[in-house]
Every structure is written in C-alpha cells, then in structure tokens.
Amino acid sequence: MAAKTFKMMIAEQLAEIQELFPWDIEDFLTQSPETLIVDIRESEEVATGAIKESIHVPRGVLESACDWGYSDTVPALVQARDKPVVLVCRSGNRSALAAYTLQLMGYTQVYSLKTGIRGWNDDELPLYDKEGRQVDVDVTEELLSPPVRADQLGPASV
C-alpha cells in the first residue's frame, strides 16, 4: 500500500462525506433542531472559543465516545446515530476524516463543518468561552492561525 499524505487522505474522504458551510448552520439547525454539534478539537483549541451548545469530544477519543461501555462514552453521541451530527475542527480537515469514521460506525446523517471554526470566525459567527461569554472575533482570529515554524515545513524548506 502506498503511503498517503494528510492532504491526500482528506481529498479522498471529501468525496465520501457531506459538508456544511458555517453560514448554513443556522438554517440547518432551524430545520433539524435535534442536530448534535460535536467539536473534535483538543481542549486548548476549544478554549479559544466554541460554538454555543456544542459538545466537546476530542478526536483522539471519538470512536470510543461513540460506543457504549468505555470511560470516554458520551451518551448523547452514542444515541445520535440516526440524528444529524455536525463535526467541527479548526479548518474542516480533521472533521472530514472524523465524518467518514462516523459513517463507518453507522451514523446516517454526518456532516463536517467546511472551513471549520476558522471559517465560522471569519464569517463573524459567535463563539463562546467555557463560561458562556462571547469571545472577540479578532482575538480568536490570531489564536486560530498559529504560524508554521520552519522545521515544520520539511527538509526541503529549511
């Protein structure tokens, strides 16, 4: 089997999943109020701001959170197999891979938030801290776009 890059894996999965743009979520929630929004970012990322009423299930425990009998089990998520589930990450890449995984686990209405929290914030849709206070769009913008260091660009770039 040939090795695949992260970008290659995402491109393959995008053909297999459904996506929603941030600006379409409000209408989607009106039509499907039972929708579960699941933020799969890491805890420190969620601390920069999250979508109101989303639940936090880090990507690293997503599969066990979707099944009964684990310390990571999230009952609301296990019970959402036939409900709309919108997965959210920073840019829409991890959520695309996660959406495919949930489909493999039997979820029938899974969506990835295209452009992720970055796109949500770019569209100036509200994000909230863990105390429920709305966070500043400009401050969040800086936190959502950490720079890539030279050593992270690869051997040809340094």
Coordinates of C-alpha atoms in Angstrom, one line a residue:
M1 CA 0.0 0.0 0.0
A2 CA 1.4 3.4 -1.0
A3 CA 1.8 6.0 1.8
K4 CA -0.6 8.9 1.7
T5 CA -0.2 12.4 2.9
F6 CA -2.7 14.1 5.2
K7 CA -3.9 16.2 2.2
M8 CA -4.4 13.0 0.1
M9 CA -6.4 11.3 2.9
I10 CA -8.7 14.4 3.2
A11 CA -9.2 14.7 -0.5
E12 CA -10.3 11.0 -0.6
Q13 CA -12.7 11.4 2.2
L14 CA -14.3 14.6 1.0
A15 CA -15.8 12.6 -1.9
E16 CA -17.4 10.3 0.7
I17 CA -18.9 12.8 3.2
Q18 CA -21.3 15.7 3.4
E19 CA -20.2 19.2 4.4
L20 CA -22.0 22.3 5.6
F21 CA -20.7 25.8 5.4
P22 CA -20.7 27.9 8.6
W23 CA -23.3 30.3 7.2
D24 CA -25.7 27.5 6.5
I25 CA -25.7 26.1 10.1
E26 CA -28.4 28.5 11.4
D27 CA -30.9 27.4 8.8
F28 CA -29.9 23.8 9.2
L29 CA -30.5 23.9 12.9
T30 CA -33.9 25.5 12.4
Q31 CA -34.9 22.6 10.1
S32 CA -33.2 20.0 12.3
P33 CA -33.2 21.2 15.9
E34 CA -32.2 17.8 17.1
T35 CA -28.8 18.2 15.5
L36 CA -25.8 17.5 17.7
I37 CA -22.7 19.7 17.1
V38 CA -19.5 17.9 18.1
D39 CA -16.3 19.9 18.5
I40 CA -13.4 17.4 18.0
R41 CA -10.6 19.9 18.6
E42 CA -8.2 19.5 21.5
S43 CA -9.0 21.1 24.8
E44 CA -6.6 24.0 24.4
E45 CA -8.2 24.7 20.9
V46 CA -11.7 24.7 22.3
A47 CA -10.6 27.2 25.0
T48 CA -10.2 29.8 22.2
G49 CA -13.9 29.6 21.6
A50 CA -16.6 27.1 20.7
I51 CA -20.0 27.1 19.0
K52 CA -22.8 27.5 21.6
E53 CA -24.3 24.2 22.8
S54 CA -21.7 22.1 21.0
I55 CA -20.3 19.2 22.9
H56 CA -16.5 18.6 23.1
V57 CA -15.3 15.2 22.1
P58 CA -11.5 15.3 21.2
R59 CA -10.7 13.5 18.0
G60 CA -8.4 11.1 19.9
V61 CA -11.3 9.5 21.8
L62 CA -14.1 9.9 19.2
E63 CA -14.6 6.3 18.3
S64 CA -14.8 5.1 21.9
A65 CA -17.1 8.1 22.7
C66 CA -19.5 6.8 20.0
D67 CA -19.9 3.4 21.7
W68 CA -21.3 2.1 25.0
G69 CA -19.0 0.7 27.6
Y70 CA -16.0 3.0 27.6
S71 CA -14.8 5.6 30.0
D72 CA -14.9 8.0 27.0
T73 CA -18.6 7.1 26.1
V74 CA -20.7 10.2 25.5
P75 CA -24.4 9.0 25.7
A76 CA -25.7 11.9 23.6
L77 CA -23.3 11.0 20.8
V78 CA -24.0 7.2 21.0
Q79 CA -27.7 7.9 20.8
A80 CA -27.3 10.2 17.8
R81 CA -26.7 7.5 15.2
D82 CA -29.9 8.5 13.3
K83 CA -29.8 12.2 14.1
P84 CA -27.9 14.9 12.3
V85 CA -24.3 15.2 13.7
V86 CA -22.1 18.1 12.6
L87 CA -18.4 17.6 13.4
V88 CA -16.2 20.7 13.9
C89 CA -12.5 21.2 14.0
R90 CA -10.2 24.2 13.3
S91 CA -10.2 24.1 9.5
G92 CA -12.5 21.3 8.4
N93 CA -9.8 18.7 7.7
R94 CA -9.9 16.6 10.9
S95 CA -13.7 16.8 10.9
A96 CA -13.8 15.4 7.3
L97 CA -11.8 12.4 8.4
A98 CA -14.0 12.0 11.5
A99 CA -17.2 12.3 9.5
Y100 CA -16.1 9.4 7.4
T101 CA -15.2 7.4 10.5
L102 CA -18.7 8.0 12.0
Q103 CA -20.3 6.9 8.8
L104 CA -18.3 3.6 9.1
M105 CA -19.7 3.3 12.6
G106 CA -23.3 3.5 11.3
Y107 CA -24.1 7.2 11.7
T108 CA -26.5 8.1 9.0
Q109 CA -26.6 11.9 8.9
V110 CA -23.0 13.1 9.5
Y111 CA -21.7 16.4 8.3
S112 CA -18.3 18.1 8.5
L113 CA -18.2 21.9 9.0
K114 CA -16.4 23.1 5.9
T115 CA -13.7 25.6 6.8
G116 CA -14.2 24.7 10.4
I117 CA -14.0 27.2 13.3
R118 CA -11.7 29.4 11.3
G119 CA -14.5 29.9 8.7
W120 CA -17.1 30.3 11.4
N121 CA -15.0 33.0 12.9
D122 CA -14.2 34.6 9.5
D123 CA -17.9 34.9 9.0
E124 CA -18.1 36.6 12.4
L125 CA -20.5 34.0 13.8
P126 CA -20.4 33.9 17.6
L127 CA -18.0 31.7 19.6
Y128 CA -18.1 31.3 23.4
D129 CA -15.7 30.6 26.1
K130 CA -16.3 27.9 28.7
E131 CA -18.1 30.4 31.0
G132 CA -20.6 31.1 28.1
R133 CA -19.2 34.6 27.3
Q134 CA -18.9 35.5 23.7
V135 CA -15.2 35.8 22.6
D136 CA -13.8 38.6 20.5
V137 CA -13.6 37.8 16.8
D138 CA -10.2 39.5 16.3
V139 CA -8.6 37.8 19.3
T140 CA -9.9 34.5 18.2
E141 CA -8.5 35.0 14.7
E142 CA -5.0 35.2 16.0
L143 CA -5.4 32.1 18.1
L144 CA -6.9 30.1 15.2
S145 CA -4.0 30.8 12.9
P146 CA -0.8 29.8 14.7
P147 CA 2.3 30.2 12.5
V148 CA 4.1 27.2 10.9
R149 CA 7.7 27.0 12.1
A150 CA 10.5 26.5 9.6
D151 CA 11.2 23.0 11.0
Q152 CA 7.5 22.1 10.3
L153 CA 7.8 22.9 6.6
G154 CA 10.0 19.9 5.8
P155 CA 13.6 19.2 4.9
A156 CA 13.4 21.0 1.5
S157 CA 12.3 24.2 3.2
V158 CA 14.9 24.6 5.9

